[in-house]
């Protein structure tokens, strides 16, 4: 079963997956018309995949509650001792990073949540990643972990935040139920493919996505921000959102064109009224209508 089949399963069993995802919901922008329930699933999951992909390219992991963590493992090669590496303190920092760029390699991975593991018979090794010693939270599955925020996803798909949360909750619950029932799943998020066959979980990241992860420097990726401290706090949210790929996921239609099309459709509805089916009256037969005379 692929994602489309999972959407149909959720919509066919509303008693097991209640919520706003079962009905068509209004859009946050009037230029967009309401979508069918299945189309809402497609657009929200597409925006979710772009959100996770963008976070990982920025050096952060994303933890989807009760599904798993999309994170990365940093593999470091042996470093030559300082006296044998020809390290020059007078070189620029960028040159020094480029010299040791080959030392660090980033391997993306997926760590299933404990709630998801309960329904699986086999999954990648328990120590899929090495948790940093400085992280004491049970939710830290890797470096710079973030919970999946429904706000940017809702803003990208022009739907309410509660609708996005309802779609995520029903999708994850359906994945648990279908795995427990023994169905084979093929969950394709674009940059990663997660498959469950005979309750055996496997995943594979897209090769182009892995190459993009390793194109830039590891030390640059793991920083909190590419901006300086003063610029980081003065940069507005609108400026950050304008650079996000989620902002350009859907192109906003021209409101004037939308209004014009709406008026044309209303005019066609009025013109298509069938006057023969109107209520019959005898007004014209009983009374004479005096028309005004025309001055020639």
mmCIF file with all atom_site columns, C-alpha atoms in Angstrom, residues 82-169:
data_model
loop_
_atom_site.group_PDB
_atom_site.id
_atom_site.type_symbol
_atom_site.label_atom_id
_atom_site.label_alt_id
_atom_site.label_comp_id
_atom_site.label_asym_id
_atom_site.label_entity_id
_atom_site.label_seq_id
_atom_site.pdbx_PDB_ins_code
_atom_site.Cartn_x
_atom_site.Cartn_y
_atom_site.Cartn_z
_atom_site.occupancy
_atom_site.B_iso_or_equiv
_atom_site.pdbx_formal_charge
_atom_site.auth_seq_id
_atom_site.auth_comp_id
_atom_site.auth_asym_id
_atom_site.auth_atom_id
_atom_site.pdbx_PDB_model_num
ATOM 1  C CA . UNK A 1 82  ? 48.997 17.979 14.372 1.00 0.00 ? 82  UNK A CA 1
ATOM 2  C CA . UNK A 1 83  ? 52.743 17.548 13.922 1.00 0.00 ? 83  UNK A CA 1
ATOM 3  C CA . UNK A 1 84  ? 52.173 15.331 10.830 1.00 0.00 ? 84  UNK A CA 1
ATOM 4  C CA . UNK A 1 85  ? 49.286 17.168 9.225  1.00 0.00 ? 85  UNK A CA 1
ATOM 5  C CA . UNK A 1 86  ? 51.136 20.329 8.271  1.00 0.00 ? 86  UNK A CA 1
ATOM 6  C CA . UNK A 1 87  ? 48.554 22.434 10.114 1.00 0.00 ? 87  UNK A CA 1
ATOM 7  C CA . UNK A 1 88  ? 49.210 26.130 9.618  1.00 0.00 ? 88  UNK A CA 1
ATOM 8  C CA . UNK A 1 89  ? 47.693 28.492 12.178 1.00 0.00 ? 89  UNK A CA 1
ATOM 9  C CA . UNK A 1 90  ? 48.138 31.462 9.874  1.00 0.00 ? 90  UNK A CA 1
ATOM 10 C CA . UNK A 1 91  ? 45.739 30.114 7.251  1.00 0.00 ? 91  UNK A CA 1
ATOM 11 C CA . UNK A 1 92  ? 42.217 31.379 6.903  1.00 0.00 ? 92  UNK A CA 1
ATOM 12 C CA . UNK A 1 93  ? 39.508 29.426 8.740  1.00 0.00 ? 93  UNK A CA 1
ATOM 13 C CA . UNK A 1 94  ? 37.688 28.589 5.494  1.00 0.00 ? 94  UNK A CA 1
ATOM 14 C CA . UNK A 1 95  ? 40.878 27.083 4.057  1.00 0.00 ? 95  UNK A CA 1
ATOM 15 C CA . UNK A 1 96  ? 41.404 25.023 7.205  1.00 0.00 ? 96  UNK A CA 1
ATOM 16 C CA . UNK A 1 97  ? 37.840 23.675 6.982  1.00 0.00 ? 97  UNK A CA 1
ATOM 17 C CA . UNK A 1 98  ? 38.296 22.785 3.321  1.00 0.00 ? 98  UNK A CA 1
ATOM 18 C CA . UNK A 1 99  ? 41.470 20.845 4.172  1.00 0.00 ? 99  UNK A CA 1
ATOM 19 C CA . UNK A 1 100 ? 39.674 18.627 6.677  1.00 0.00 ? 100 UNK A CA 1
ATOM 20 C CA . UNK A 1 101 ? 36.367 18.449 4.838  1.00 0.00 ? 101 UNK A CA 1
ATOM 21 C CA . UNK A 1 102 ? 37.055 14.826 3.916  1.00 0.00 ? 102 UNK A CA 1
ATOM 22 C CA . UNK A 1 103 ? 37.220 13.911 7.604  1.00 0.00 ? 103 UNK A CA 1
ATOM 23 C CA . UNK A 1 104 ? 33.471 14.295 8.240  1.00 0.00 ? 104 UNK A CA 1
ATOM 24 C CA . UNK A 1 105 ? 30.786 12.470 6.264  1.00 0.00 ? 105 UNK A CA 1
ATOM 25 C CA . UNK A 1 106 ? 27.055 12.816 6.927  1.00 0.00 ? 106 UNK A CA 1
ATOM 26 C CA . UNK A 1 107 ? 24.844 9.744  6.672  1.00 0.00 ? 107 UNK A CA 1
ATOM 27 C CA . UNK A 1 108 ? 21.105 10.444 6.899  1.00 0.00 ? 108 UNK A CA 1
ATOM 28 C CA . UNK A 1 109 ? 19.042 7.875  8.774  1.00 0.00 ? 109 UNK A CA 1
ATOM 29 C CA . UNK A 1 110 ? 15.561 7.219  10.114 1.00 0.00 ? 110 UNK A CA 1
ATOM 30 C CA . UNK A 1 111 ? 15.002 6.147  13.726 1.00 0.00 ? 111 UNK A CA 1
ATOM 31 C CA . UNK A 1 112 ? 11.498 4.731  14.347 1.00 0.00 ? 112 UNK A CA 1
ATOM 32 C CA . UNK A 1 113 ? 9.666  5.872  17.444 1.00 0.00 ? 113 UNK A CA 1
ATOM 33 C CA . UNK A 1 114 ? 9.052  3.463  20.324 1.00 0.00 ? 114 UNK A CA 1
ATOM 34 C CA . UNK A 1 115 ? 5.325  3.523  19.577 1.00 0.00 ? 115 UNK A CA 1
ATOM 35 C CA . UNK A 1 116 ? 6.097  2.460  15.991 1.00 0.00 ? 116 UNK A CA 1
ATOM 36 C CA . UNK A 1 117 ? 8.649  -0.149 17.061 1.00 0.00 ? 117 UNK A CA 1
ATOM 37 C CA . UNK A 1 118 ? 5.958  -1.915 19.074 1.00 0.00 ? 118 UNK A CA 1
ATOM 38 C CA . UNK A 1 119 ? 4.239  -3.011 15.831 1.00 0.00 ? 119 UNK A CA 1
ATOM 39 C CA . UNK A 1 120 ? 7.472  -3.923 14.003 1.00 0.00 ? 120 UNK A CA 1
ATOM 40 C CA . UNK A 1 121 ? 9.209  -7.279 14.068 1.00 0.00 ? 121 UNK A CA 1
ATOM 41 C CA . UNK A 1 122 ? 12.473 -6.010 12.614 1.00 0.00 ? 122 UNK A CA 1
ATOM 42 C CA . UNK A 1 123 ? 13.955 -2.565 12.107 1.00 0.00 ? 123 UNK A CA 1
ATOM 43 C CA . UNK A 1 124 ? 17.465 -1.055 11.746 1.00 0.00 ? 124 UNK A CA 1
ATOM 44 C CA . UNK A 1 125 ? 19.825 -1.610 14.644 1.00 0.00 ? 125 UNK A CA 1
ATOM 45 C CA . UNK A 1 126 ? 18.998 -0.227 18.049 1.00 0.00 ? 126 UNK A CA 1
ATOM 46 C CA . UNK A 1 127 ? 22.081 1.998  17.925 1.00 0.00 ? 127 UNK A CA 1
ATOM 47 C CA . UNK A 1 128 ? 21.307 3.516  14.543 1.00 0.00 ? 128 UNK A CA 1
ATOM 48 C CA . UNK A 1 129 ? 22.943 6.749  15.652 1.00 0.00 ? 129 UNK A CA 1
ATOM 49 C CA . UNK A 1 130 ? 25.232 7.701  18.491 1.00 0.00 ? 130 UNK A CA 1
ATOM 50 C CA . UNK A 1 131 ? 23.442 10.175 20.716 1.00 0.00 ? 131 UNK A CA 1
ATOM 51 C CA . UNK A 1 132 ? 25.615 13.090 21.845 1.00 0.00 ? 132 UNK A CA 1
ATOM 52 C CA . UNK A 1 133 ? 26.627 12.838 25.479 1.00 0.00 ? 133 UNK A CA 1
ATOM 53 C CA . UNK A 1 134 ? 25.517 16.435 26.036 1.00 0.00 ? 134 UNK A CA 1
ATOM 54 C CA . UNK A 1 135 ? 21.912 15.560 25.148 1.00 0.00 ? 135 UNK A CA 1
ATOM 55 C CA . UNK A 1 136 ? 20.001 14.188 28.130 1.00 0.00 ? 136 UNK A CA 1
ATOM 56 C CA . UNK A 1 137 ? 16.486 14.360 26.675 1.00 0.00 ? 137 UNK A CA 1
ATOM 57 C CA . UNK A 1 138 ? 14.816 11.158 25.506 1.00 0.00 ? 138 UNK A CA 1
ATOM 58 C CA . UNK A 1 139 ? 13.521 13.061 22.461 1.00 0.00 ? 139 UNK A CA 1
ATOM 59 C CA . UNK A 1 140 ? 17.013 13.854 21.199 1.00 0.00 ? 140 UNK A CA 1
ATOM 60 C CA . UNK A 1 141 ? 17.581 11.267 18.475 1.00 0.00 ? 141 UNK A CA 1
ATOM 61 C CA . UNK A 1 142 ? 20.457 13.131 16.822 1.00 0.00 ? 142 UNK A CA 1
ATOM 62 C CA . UNK A 1 143 ? 21.955 16.585 16.367 1.00 0.00 ? 143 UNK A CA 1
ATOM 63 C CA . UNK A 1 144 ? 19.796 19.701 16.581 1.00 0.00 ? 144 UNK A CA 1
ATOM 64 C CA . UNK A 1 145 ? 16.486 17.852 16.768 1.00 0.00 ? 145 UNK A CA 1
ATOM 65 C CA . UNK A 1 146 ? 13.202 19.723 16.263 1.00 0.00 ? 146 UNK A CA 1
ATOM 66 C CA . UNK A 1 147 ? 9.641  18.553 16.615 1.00 0.00 ? 147 UNK A CA 1
ATOM 67 C CA . UNK A 1 148 ? 7.599  18.655 13.415 1.00 0.00 ? 148 UNK A CA 1
ATOM 68 C CA . UNK A 1 149 ? 6.015  22.108 13.530 1.00 0.00 ? 149 UNK A CA 1
ATOM 69 C CA . UNK A 1 150 ? 2.592  22.261 11.909 1.00 0.00 ? 150 UNK A CA 1
ATOM 70 C CA . UNK A 1 151 ? 2.722  26.071 11.590 1.00 0.00 ? 151 UNK A CA 1
ATOM 71 C CA . UNK A 1 152 ? 4.986  26.393 8.517  1.00 0.00 ? 152 UNK A CA 1
ATOM 72 C CA . UNK A 1 153 ? 3.288  23.416 6.887  1.00 0.00 ? 153 UNK A CA 1
ATOM 73 C CA . UNK A 1 154 ? -0.133 25.022 7.364  1.00 0.00 ? 154 UNK A CA 1
ATOM 74 C CA . UNK A 1 155 ? 1.130  28.349 6.006  1.00 0.00 ? 155 UNK A CA 1
ATOM 75 C CA . UNK A 1 156 ? 2.554  26.604 2.954  1.00 0.00 ? 156 UNK A CA 1
ATOM 76 C CA . UNK A 1 157 ? -0.595 24.636 2.135  1.00 0.00 ? 157 UNK A CA 1
ATOM 77 C CA . UNK A 1 158 ? -2.990 27.495 3.054  1.00 0.00 ? 158 UNK A CA 1
ATOM 78 C CA . UNK A 1 159 ? -4.898 25.303 5.501  1.00 0.00 ? 159 UNK A CA 1
ATOM 79 C CA . UNK A 1 160 ? -5.510 25.587 9.212  1.00 0.00 ? 160 UNK A CA 1
ATOM 80 C CA . UNK A 1 161 ? -2.928 24.353 11.687 1.00 0.00 ? 161 UNK A CA 1
ATOM 81 C CA . UNK A 1 162 ? -5.482 22.077 13.306 1.00 0.00 ? 162 UNK A CA 1
ATOM 82 C CA . UNK A 1 163 ? -6.147 20.453 9.916  1.00 0.00 ? 163 UNK A CA 1
ATOM 83 C CA . UNK A 1 164 ? -2.435 19.698 9.483  1.00 0.00 ? 164 UNK A CA 1
ATOM 84 C CA . UNK A 1 165 ? -2.218 18.191 12.967 1.00 0.00 ? 165 UNK A CA 1
ATOM 85 C CA . UNK A 1 166 ? -5.298 16.095 12.286 1.00 0.00 ? 166 UNK A CA 1
ATOM 86 C CA . UNK A 1 167 ? -3.803 14.770 9.038  1.00 0.00 ? 167 UNK A CA 1
ATOM 87 C CA . UNK A 1 168 ? -0.515 13.885 10.755 1.00 0.00 ? 168 UNK A CA 1
ATOM 88 C CA . UNK A 1 169 ? -2.261 12.127 13.635 1.00 0.00 ? 169 UNK A CA 1
#
